[in-house]
């Protein structure tokens, strides 16, 4: 079946360090979405990438969609304590919205 | 926040009992999803709906059934709860199957003892 693999599972960083999470799909995607879930909260949509090779930025967050539209990454520059949480990628497979396992980010101040 | 409400928010039930979780939306979105969230597994799709009375299975549908008799409500039923179904359950809605963001409910924490 369709799968979205995401690594790493956990990342502990010192405040100010960079962070990256990677997402790979078993099949080509029409688009990929990223969500953030704060501890104790629910996932919240961050962004959607549609085009091959697309790069989008939101302040310190940079999102990339691979040329083959099968992989994506989220990079956070100079992490802050407000960045803690779990970051998920998600892909649409027909009518299904399938999520990766998520990357838990912890930031040490 | 999108108008999406899950009930109950917390529930403790005994093994073997039936349990129904409700997801209610006021956005008139066509698509509704049920996920379970467990440590190390992220969000796993249980069932989804693409319209009234139109539902399909996700990746972890065994032991669960759903119904959608009207646009605003999507019910998830555990016919006979087991301890392995202890989890946090999230409902999500979206306007279309691609190209639109999903909005999540607050979640239901279910404990099966």
PDB file of N, CA, C and O in Angstrom, chain A residues 37-107:
ATOM      1  N   UNK A  37       2.406  19.479  15.226  1.00  0.00           N
ATOM      2  CA  UNK A  37       1.578  19.171  16.384  1.00  0.00           C
ATOM      3  C   UNK A  37       2.347  19.538  17.643  1.00  0.00           C
ATOM      4  O   UNK A  37       3.381  18.946  17.942  1.00  0.00           O
ATOM      5  N   UNK A  38       1.848  20.517  18.366  1.00  0.00           N
ATOM      6  CA  UNK A  38       2.467  20.888  19.633  1.00  0.00           C
ATOM      7  C   UNK A  38       2.143  19.819  20.667  1.00  0.00           C
ATOM      8  O   UNK A  38       1.108  19.135  20.561  1.00  0.00           O
ATOM      9  N   UNK A  39       2.975  19.656  21.689  1.00  0.00           N
ATOM     10  CA  UNK A  39       2.692  18.650  22.731  1.00  0.00           C
ATOM     11  C   UNK A  39       1.307  18.843  23.316  1.00  0.00           C
ATOM     12  O   UNK A  39       0.933  19.950  23.722  1.00  0.00           O
ATOM     13  N   UNK A  40       0.526  17.775  23.334  1.00  0.00           N
ATOM     14  CA  UNK A  40      -0.825  17.829  23.867  1.00  0.00           C
ATOM     15  C   UNK A  40      -1.853  18.419  22.920  1.00  0.00           C
ATOM     16  O   UNK A  40      -3.028  18.525  23.281  1.00  0.00           O
ATOM     17  N   UNK A  41      -1.435  18.798  21.727  1.00  0.00           N
ATOM     18  CA  UNK A  41      -2.352  19.443  20.796  1.00  0.00           C
ATOM     19  C   UNK A  41      -2.717  18.561  19.620  1.00  0.00           C
ATOM     20  O   UNK A  41      -2.481  17.362  19.627  1.00  0.00           O
ATOM     21  N   UNK A  42      -3.311  19.183  18.622  1.00  0.00           N
ATOM     22  CA  UNK A  42      -3.682  18.470  17.421  1.00  0.00           C
ATOM     23  C   UNK A  42      -2.844  18.984  16.251  1.00  0.00           C
ATOM     24  O   UNK A  42      -2.306  20.092  16.304  1.00  0.00           O
ATOM     25  N   UNK A  43      -2.692  18.177  15.198  1.00  0.00           N
ATOM     26  CA  UNK A  43      -1.905  18.635  14.044  1.00  0.00           C
ATOM     27  C   UNK A  43      -2.507  19.877  13.400  1.00  0.00           C
ATOM     28  O   UNK A  43      -3.727  19.992  13.244  1.00  0.00           O
ATOM     29  N   UNK A  44      -1.620  20.772  13.001  1.00  0.00           N
ATOM     30  CA  UNK A  44      -2.024  22.010  12.343  1.00  0.00           C
ATOM     31  C   UNK A  44      -1.243  22.142  11.040  1.00  0.00           C
ATOM     32  O   UNK A  44      -0.029  21.962  11.013  1.00  0.00           O
ATOM     33  N   UNK A  45      -1.963  22.466  10.001  1.00  0.00           N
ATOM     34  CA  UNK A  45      -1.371  22.591   8.668  1.00  0.00           C
ATOM     35  C   UNK A  45      -0.333  23.710   8.626  1.00  0.00           C
ATOM     36  O   UNK A  45      -0.553  24.810   9.151  1.00  0.00           O
ATOM     37  N   UNK A  46       0.826  23.398   8.002  1.00  0.00           N
ATOM     38  CA  UNK A  46       1.851  24.427   7.816  1.00  0.00           C
ATOM     39  C   UNK A  46       1.882  24.911   6.363  1.00  0.00           C
ATOM     40  O   UNK A  46       1.863  26.115   6.092  1.00  0.00           O
ATOM     41  N   UNK A  47       1.985  23.943   5.432  1.00  0.00           N
ATOM     42  CA  UNK A  47       2.221  24.338   4.047  1.00  0.00           C
ATOM     43  C   UNK A  47       1.938  23.172   3.109  1.00  0.00           C
ATOM     44  O   UNK A  47       1.910  22.015   3.552  1.00  0.00           O
ATOM     45  N   UNK A  48       1.745  23.489   1.845  1.00  0.00           N
ATOM     46  CA  UNK A  48       1.599  22.478   0.811  1.00  0.00           C
ATOM     47  C   UNK A  48       2.549  22.789  -0.341  1.00  0.00           C
ATOM     48  O   UNK A  48       2.683  23.943  -0.743  1.00  0.00           O
ATOM     49  N   UNK A  49       3.211  21.748  -0.841  1.00  0.00           N
ATOM     50  CA  UNK A  49       4.076  21.871  -2.012  1.00  0.00           C
ATOM     51  C   UNK A  49       3.461  21.066  -3.144  1.00  0.00           C
ATOM     52  O   UNK A  49       2.970  19.962  -2.928  1.00  0.00           O
ATOM     53  N   UNK A  50       3.518  21.636  -4.341  1.00  0.00           N
ATOM     54  CA  UNK A  50       2.847  21.017  -5.482  1.00  0.00           C
ATOM     55  C   UNK A  50       3.797  20.729  -6.645  1.00  0.00           C
ATOM     56  O   UNK A  50       3.705  19.701  -7.298  1.00  0.00           O
ATOM     57  N   UNK A  51       4.705  21.647  -6.897  1.00  0.00           N
ATOM     58  CA  UNK A  51       5.539  21.535  -8.092  1.00  0.00           C
ATOM     59  C   UNK A  51       6.838  20.789  -7.824  1.00  0.00           C
ATOM     60  O   UNK A  51       7.429  20.874  -6.747  1.00  0.00           O
ATOM     61  N   UNK A  52       7.289  20.088  -8.846  1.00  0.00           N
ATOM     62  CA  UNK A  52       8.572  19.405  -8.788  1.00  0.00           C
ATOM     63  C   UNK A  52       9.683  20.404  -8.491  1.00  0.00           C
ATOM     64  O   UNK A  52       9.763  21.455  -9.138  1.00  0.00           O
ATOM     65  N   UNK A  53      10.523  20.097  -7.466  1.00  0.00           N
ATOM     66  CA  UNK A  53      11.630  20.970  -7.132  1.00  0.00           C
ATOM     67  C   UNK A  53      11.256  22.229  -6.375  1.00  0.00           C
ATOM     68  O   UNK A  53      12.095  23.091  -6.128  1.00  0.00           O
ATOM     69  N   UNK A  54      10.018  22.332  -5.967  1.00  0.00           N
ATOM     70  CA  UNK A  54       9.534  23.555  -5.315  1.00  0.00           C
ATOM     71  C   UNK A  54      10.210  23.765  -3.960  1.00  0.00           C
ATOM     72  O   UNK A  54      10.456  22.821  -3.233  1.00  0.00           O
ATOM     73  N   UNK A  55      10.505  25.015  -3.671  1.00  0.00           N
ATOM     74  CA  UNK A  55      11.042  25.416  -2.378  1.00  0.00           C
ATOM     75  C   UNK A  55      10.191  26.564  -1.855  1.00  0.00           C
ATOM     76  O   UNK A  55       9.941  27.533  -2.576  1.00  0.00           O
ATOM     77  N   UNK A  56       9.745  26.427  -0.616  1.00  0.00           N
ATOM     78  CA  UNK A  56       8.968  27.494   0.005  1.00  0.00           C
ATOM     79  C   UNK A  56       9.551  27.800   1.373  1.00  0.00           C
ATOM     80  O   UNK A  56      10.075  26.905   2.045  1.00  0.00           O
ATOM     81  N   UNK A  57       9.430  29.044   1.771  1.00  0.00           N
ATOM     82  CA  UNK A  57       9.959  29.455   3.070  1.00  0.00           C
ATOM     83  C   UNK A  57       8.873  30.125   3.895  1.00  0.00           C
ATOM     84  O   UNK A  57       8.031  30.873   3.369  1.00  0.00           O
ATOM     85  N   UNK A  58       8.921  29.839   5.184  1.00  0.00           N
ATOM     86  CA  UNK A  58       8.089  30.530   6.168  1.00  0.00           C
ATOM     87  C   UNK A  58       9.026  30.918   7.294  1.00  0.00           C
ATOM     88  O   UNK A  58       9.357  30.111   8.146  1.00  0.00           O
ATOM     89  N   UNK A  59       9.482  32.160   7.269  1.00  0.00           N
ATOM     90  CA  UNK A  59      10.417  32.645   8.285  1.00  0.00           C
ATOM     91  C   UNK A  59      11.627  31.710   8.373  1.00  0.00           C
ATOM     92  O   UNK A  59      12.403  31.606   7.424  1.00  0.00           O
ATOM     93  N   UNK A  60      11.819  31.010   9.456  1.00  0.00           N
ATOM     94  CA  UNK A  60      12.981  30.150   9.617  1.00  0.00           C
ATOM     95  C   UNK A  60      12.760  28.738   9.066  1.00  0.00           C
ATOM     96  O   UNK A  60      13.667  27.902   9.130  1.00  0.00           O
ATOM     97  N   UNK A  61      11.591  28.457   8.530  1.00  0.00           N
ATOM     98  CA  UNK A  61      11.280  27.131   8.001  1.00  0.00           C
ATOM     99  C   UNK A  61      11.411  27.134   6.483  1.00  0.00           C
ATOM    100  O   UNK A  61      10.883  28.020   5.810  1.00  0.00           O
ATOM    101  N   UNK A  62      12.122  26.117   5.965  1.00  0.00           N
ATOM    102  CA  UNK A  62      12.273  25.951   4.518  1.00  0.00           C
ATOM    103  C   UNK A  62      11.781  24.568   4.136  1.00  0.00           C
ATOM    104  O   UNK A  62      12.224  23.561   4.708  1.00  0.00           O
ATOM    105  N   UNK A  63      10.885  24.535   3.174  1.00  0.00           N
ATOM    106  CA  UNK A  63      10.282  23.296   2.720  1.00  0.00           C
ATOM    107  C   UNK A  63      10.715  23.042   1.274  1.00  0.00           C
ATOM    108  O   UNK A  63      10.723  23.961   0.456  1.00  0.00           O
ATOM    109  N   UNK A  64      11.049  21.771   0.991  1.00  0.00           N
ATOM    110  CA  UNK A  64      11.446  21.411  -0.367  1.00  0.00           C
ATOM    111  C   UNK A  64      10.661  20.195  -0.831  1.00  0.00           C
ATOM    112  O   UNK A  64      10.375  19.298  -0.048  1.00  0.00           O
ATOM    113  N   UNK A  65      10.367  20.179  -2.109  1.00  0.00           N
ATOM    114  CA  UNK A  65       9.729  19.038  -2.756  1.00  0.00           C
ATOM    115  C   UNK A  65      10.690  18.534  -3.814  1.00  0.00           C
ATOM    116  O   UNK A  65      11.181  19.313  -4.631  1.00  0.00           O
ATOM    117  N   UNK A  66      10.975  17.245  -3.802  1.00  0.00           N
ATOM    118  CA  UNK A  66      11.970  16.693  -4.696  1.00  0.00           C
ATOM    119  C   UNK A  66      11.582  16.760  -6.165  1.00  0.00           C
ATOM    120  O   UNK A  66      10.402  16.890  -6.503  1.00  0.00           O
ATOM    121  N   UNK A  67      12.588  16.630  -7.008  1.00  0.00           N
ATOM    122  CA  UNK A  67      12.363  16.706  -8.454  1.00  0.00           C
ATOM    123  C   UNK A  67      11.430  15.608  -8.937  1.00  0.00           C
ATOM    124  O   UNK A  67      10.613  15.814  -9.840  1.00  0.00           O
ATOM    125  N   UNK A  68      11.539  14.431  -8.331  1.00  0.00           N
ATOM    126  CA  UNK A  68      10.700  13.300  -8.738  1.00  0.00           C
ATOM    127  C   UNK A  68       9.348  13.304  -8.021  1.00  0.00           C
ATOM    128  O   UNK A  68       8.525  12.404  -8.250  1.00  0.00           O
ATOM    129  N   UNK A  69       9.131  14.280  -7.161  1.00  0.00           N
ATOM    130  CA  UNK A  69       7.890  14.393  -6.392  1.00  0.00           C
ATOM    131  C   UNK A  69       7.628  13.145  -5.553  1.00  0.00           C
ATOM    132  O   UNK A  69       6.483  12.708  -5.388  1.00  0.00           O
ATOM    133  N   UNK A  70       8.711  12.582  -5.012  1.00  0.00           N
ATOM    134  CA  UNK A  70       8.567  11.436  -4.122  1.00  0.00           C
ATOM    135  C   UNK A  70       9.198  11.704  -2.756  1.00  0.00           C
ATOM    136  O   UNK A  70       9.066  10.892  -1.849  1.00  0.00           O
ATOM    137  N   UNK A  71       9.888  12.831  -2.624  1.00  0.00           N
ATOM    138  CA  UNK A  71      10.499  13.110  -1.336  1.00  0.00           C
ATOM    139  C   UNK A  71      10.389  14.600  -1.027  1.00  0.00           C
ATOM    140  O   UNK A  71      10.229  15.434  -1.928  1.00  0.00           O
ATOM    141  N   UNK A  72      10.506  14.884   0.257  1.00  0.00           N
ATOM    142  CA  UNK A  72      10.383  16.265   0.711  1.00  0.00           C
ATOM    143  C   UNK A  72      11.189  16.440   1.988  1.00  0.00           C
ATOM    144  O   UNK A  72      11.549  15.462   2.652  1.00  0.00           O
ATOM    145  N   UNK A  73      11.480  17.668   2.317  1.00  0.00           N
ATOM    146  CA  UNK A  73      12.189  17.954   3.555  1.00  0.00           C
ATOM    147  C   UNK A  73      11.694  19.250   4.162  1.00  0.00           C
ATOM    148  O   UNK A  73      11.188  20.137   3.463  1.00  0.00           O
ATOM    149  N   UNK A  74      11.844  19.329   5.472  1.00  0.00           N
ATOM    150  CA  UNK A  74      11.557  20.538   6.233  1.00  0.00           C
ATOM    151  C   UNK A  74      12.810  20.875   7.027  1.00  0.00           C
ATOM    152  O   UNK A  74      13.312  20.031   7.777  1.00  0.00           O
ATOM    153  N   UNK A  75      13.315  22.066   6.843  1.00  0.00           N
ATOM    154  CA  UNK A  75      14.521  22.518   7.534  1.00  0.00           C
ATOM    155  C   UNK A  75      14.178  23.736   8.376  1.00  0.00           C
ATOM    156  O   UNK A  75      13.553  24.679   7.882  1.00  0.00           O
ATOM    157  N   UNK A  76      14.566  23.685   9.639  1.00  0.00           N
ATOM    158  CA  UNK A  76      14.380  24.843  10.522  1.00  0.00           C
ATOM    159  C   UNK A  76      15.754  25.403  10.859  1.00  0.00           C
ATOM    160  O   UNK A  76      16.631  24.673  11.359  1.00  0.00           O
ATOM    161  N   UNK A  77      15.928  26.653  10.608  1.00  0.00           N
ATOM    162  CA  UNK A  77      17.192  27.328  10.909  1.00  0.00           C
ATOM    163  C   UNK A  77      17.119  27.937  12.302  1.00  0.00           C
ATOM    164  O   UNK A  77      16.122  28.559  12.662  1.00  0.00           O
ATOM    165  N   UNK A  78      18.203  27.730  13.073  1.00  0.00           N
ATOM    166  CA  UNK A  78      18.294  28.355  14.399  1.00  0.00           C
ATOM    167  C   UNK A  78      17.052  28.088  15.233  1.00  0.00           C
ATOM    168  O   UNK A  78      16.262  29.002  15.525  1.00  0.00           O
ATOM    169  N   UNK A  79      16.886  26.844  15.641  1.00  0.00           N
ATOM    170  CA  UNK A  79      15.685  26.449  16.368  1.00  0.00           C
ATOM    171  C   UNK A  79      15.483  27.282  17.631  1.00  0.00           C
ATOM    172  O   UNK A  79      16.442  27.750  18.270  1.00  0.00           O
ATOM    173  N   UNK A  80      14.214  27.431  17.968  1.00  0.00           N
ATOM    174  CA  UNK A  80      13.810  28.107  19.195  1.00  0.00           C
ATOM    175  C   UNK A  80      12.937  27.156  20.005  1.00  0.00           C
ATOM    176  O   UNK A  80      12.405  26.180  19.476  1.00  0.00           O
ATOM    177  N   UNK A  81      12.753  27.480  21.270  1.00  0.00           N
ATOM    178  CA  UNK A  81      11.942  26.591  22.118  1.00  0.00           C
ATOM    179  C   UNK A  81      10.501  26.506  21.619  1.00  0.00           C
ATOM    180  O   UNK A  81       9.813  25.520  21.867  1.00  0.00           O
ATOM    181  N   UNK A  82      10.065  27.505  20.918  1.00  0.00           N
ATOM    182  CA  UNK A  82       8.700  27.482  20.361  1.00  0.00           C
ATOM    183  C   UNK A  82       8.552  26.509  19.204  1.00  0.00           C
ATOM    184  O   UNK A  82       7.431  26.254  18.752  1.00  0.00           O
ATOM    185  N   UNK A  83       9.673  25.969  18.718  1.00  0.00           N
ATOM    186  CA  UNK A  83       9.608  25.011  17.612  1.00  0.00           C
ATOM    187  C   UNK A  83       9.324  23.586  18.076  1.00  0.00           C
ATOM    188  O   UNK A  83       9.102  22.703  17.248  1.00  0.00           O
ATOM    189  N   UNK A  84       9.335  23.342  19.384  1.00  0.00           N
ATOM    190  CA  UNK A  84       9.134  21.981  19.862  1.00  0.00           C
ATOM    191  C   UNK A  84       7.785  21.440  19.412  1.00  0.00           C
ATOM    192  O   UNK A  84       6.814  22.174  19.302  1.00  0.00           O
ATOM    193  N   UNK A  85       7.790  20.143  19.144  1.00  0.00           N
ATOM    194  CA  UNK A  85       6.564  19.488  18.717  1.00  0.00           C
ATOM    195  C   UNK A  85       6.900  18.361  17.760  1.00  0.00           C
ATOM    196  O   UNK A  85       8.066  17.998  17.589  1.00  0.00           O
ATOM    197  N   UNK A  86       5.869  17.829  17.138  1.00  0.00           N
ATOM    198  CA  UNK A  86       6.042  16.772  16.153  1.00  0.00           C
ATOM    199  C   UNK A  86       5.684  17.310  14.779  1.00  0.00           C
ATOM    200  O   UNK A  86       4.629  17.929  14.609  1.00  0.00           O
ATOM    201  N   UNK A  87       6.556  17.058  13.826  1.00  0.00           N
ATOM    202  CA  UNK A  87       6.350  17.521  12.463  1.00  0.00           C
ATOM    203  C   UNK A  87       6.007  16.327  11.578  1.00  0.00           C
ATOM    204  O   UNK A  87       6.733  15.335  11.553  1.00  0.00           O
ATOM    205  N   UNK A  88       4.903  16.458  10.881  1.00  0.00           N
ATOM    206  CA  UNK A  88       4.427  15.388  10.008  1.00  0.00           C
ATOM    207  C   UNK A  88       4.411  15.852   8.554  1.00  0.00           C
ATOM    208  O   UNK A  88       4.028  16.980   8.262  1.00  0.00           O
ATOM    209  N   UNK A  89       4.769  14.943   7.676  1.00  0.00           N
ATOM    210  CA  UNK A  89       4.471  15.149   6.262  1.00  0.00           C
ATOM    211  C   UNK A  89       3.268  14.278   5.922  1.00  0.00           C
ATOM    212  O   UNK A  89       2.984  13.293   6.623  1.00  0.00           O
ATOM    213  N   UNK A  90       2.568  14.636   4.873  1.00  0.00           N
ATOM    214  CA  UNK A  90       1.385  13.878   4.479  1.00  0.00           C
ATOM    215  C   UNK A  90       1.214  13.952   2.975  1.00  0.00           C
ATOM    216  O   UNK A  90       1.442  15.009   2.362  1.00  0.00           O
ATOM    217  N   UNK A  91       0.796  12.836   2.386  1.00  0.00           N
ATOM    218  CA  UNK A  91       0.567  12.792   0.957  1.00  0.00           C
ATOM    219  C   UNK A  91      -0.819  12.278   0.637  1.00  0.00           C
ATOM    220  O   UNK A  91      -1.378  11.467   1.384  1.00  0.00           O
ATOM    221  N   UNK A  92      -1.365  12.763  -0.472  1.00  0.00           N
ATOM    222  CA  UNK A  92      -2.655  12.292  -0.933  1.00  0.00           C
ATOM    223  C   UNK A  92      -2.464  11.131  -1.897  1.00  0.00           C
ATOM    224  O   UNK A  92      -1.697  11.212  -2.853  1.00  0.00           O
ATOM    225  N   UNK A  93      -3.158  10.045  -1.614  1.00  0.00           N
ATOM    226  CA  UNK A  93      -3.170   8.875  -2.487  1.00  0.00           C
ATOM    227  C   UNK A  93      -4.635   8.607  -2.829  1.00  0.00           C
ATOM    228  O   UNK A  93      -5.369   8.009  -2.048  1.00  0.00           O
ATOM    229  N   UNK A  94      -5.060   9.087  -3.970  1.00  0.00           N
ATOM    230  CA  UNK A  94      -6.482   9.027  -4.282  1.00  0.00           C
ATOM    231  C   UNK A  94      -7.248   9.860  -3.266  1.00  0.00           C
ATOM    232  O   UNK A  94      -6.947  11.027  -3.040  1.00  0.00           O
ATOM    233  N   UNK A  95      -8.222   9.239  -2.615  1.00  0.00           N
ATOM    234  CA  UNK A  95      -9.007   9.929  -1.599  1.00  0.00           C
ATOM    235  C   UNK A  95      -8.394   9.867  -0.206  1.00  0.00           C
ATOM    236  O   UNK A  95      -8.923  10.459   0.728  1.00  0.00           O
ATOM    237  N   UNK A  96      -7.298   9.155  -0.077  1.00  0.00           N
ATOM    238  CA  UNK A  96      -6.680   8.985   1.236  1.00  0.00           C
ATOM    239  C   UNK A  96      -5.667  10.085   1.495  1.00  0.00           C
ATOM    240  O   UNK A  96      -4.929  10.493   0.599  1.00  0.00           O
ATOM    241  N   UNK A  97      -5.597  10.537   2.731  1.00  0.00           N
ATOM    242  CA  UNK A  97      -4.542  11.437   3.178  1.00  0.00           C
ATOM    243  C   UNK A  97      -3.693  10.643   4.165  1.00  0.00           C
ATOM    244  O   UNK A  97      -4.136  10.351   5.278  1.00  0.00           O
ATOM    245  N   UNK A  98      -2.490  10.284   3.751  1.00  0.00           N
ATOM    246  CA  UNK A  98      -1.626   9.395   4.518  1.00  0.00           C
ATOM    247  C   UNK A  98      -0.480  10.184   5.125  1.00  0.00           C
ATOM    248  O   UNK A  98       0.207  10.927   4.421  1.00  0.00           O
ATOM    249  N   UNK A  99      -0.265   9.988   6.427  1.00  0.00           N
ATOM    250  CA  UNK A  99       0.760  10.714   7.147  1.00  0.00           C
ATOM    251  C   UNK A  99       1.990   9.854   7.388  1.00  0.00           C
ATOM    252  O   UNK A  99       1.900   8.632   7.531  1.00  0.00           O
ATOM    253  N   UNK A 100       3.132  10.517   7.445  1.00  0.00           N
ATOM    254  CA  UNK A 100       4.331   9.859   7.921  1.00  0.00           C
ATOM    255  C   UNK A 100       4.243   9.689   9.431  1.00  0.00           C
ATOM    256  O   UNK A 100       3.331  10.190  10.076  1.00  0.00           O
ATOM    257  N   UNK A 101       5.238   8.972   9.986  1.00  0.00           N
ATOM    258  CA  UNK A 101       5.226   8.698  11.425  1.00  0.00           C
ATOM    259  C   UNK A 101       5.583   9.924  12.252  1.00  0.00           C
ATOM    260  O   UNK A 101       5.397   9.925  13.469  1.00  0.00           O
ATOM    261  N   UNK A 102       6.103  10.957  11.608  1.00  0.00           N
ATOM    262  CA  UNK A 102       6.413  12.189  12.310  1.00  0.00           C
ATOM    263  C   UNK A 102       7.818  12.208  12.892  1.00  0.00           C
ATOM    264  O   UNK A 102       8.426  11.168  13.159  1.00  0.00           O
ATOM    265  N   UNK A 103       8.335  13.408  13.066  1.00  0.00           N
ATOM    266  CA  UNK A 103       9.611  13.620  13.743  1.00  0.00           C
ATOM    267  C   UNK A 103       9.353  14.491  14.962  1.00  0.00           C
ATOM    268  O   UNK A 103       8.804  15.592  14.839  1.00  0.00           O
ATOM    269  N   UNK A 104       9.741  13.960  16.130  1.00  0.00           N
ATOM    270  CA  UNK A 104       9.569  14.709  17.374  1.00  0.00           C
ATOM    271  C   UNK A 104      10.795  15.581  17.584  1.00  0.00           C
ATOM    272  O   UNK A 104      11.921  15.075  17.632  1.00  0.00           O
ATOM    273  N   UNK A 105      10.578  16.862  17.699  1.00  0.00           N
ATOM    274  CA  UNK A 105      11.665  17.810  17.920  1.00  0.00           C
ATOM    275  C   UNK A 105      11.642  18.309  19.359  1.00  0.00           C
ATOM    276  O   UNK A 105      10.616  18.808  19.820  1.00  0.00           O
ATOM    277  N   UNK A 106      12.760  18.131  20.033  1.00  0.00           N
ATOM    278  CA  UNK A 106      12.953  18.693  21.374  1.00  0.00           C
ATOM    279  C   UNK A 106      14.082  19.709  21.299  1.00  0.00           C
ATOM    280  O   UNK A 106      15.108  19.449  20.666  1.00  0.00           O
ATOM    281  N   UNK A 107      13.913  20.834  21.930  1.00  0.00           N
ATOM    282  CA  UNK A 107      14.902  21.897  21.899  1.00  0.00           C
ATOM    283  C   UNK A 107      15.373  22.179  23.319  1.00  0.00           C
ATOM    284  O   UNK A 107      14.572  22.503  24.199  1.00  0.00           O
TER     285      UNK A 107
END
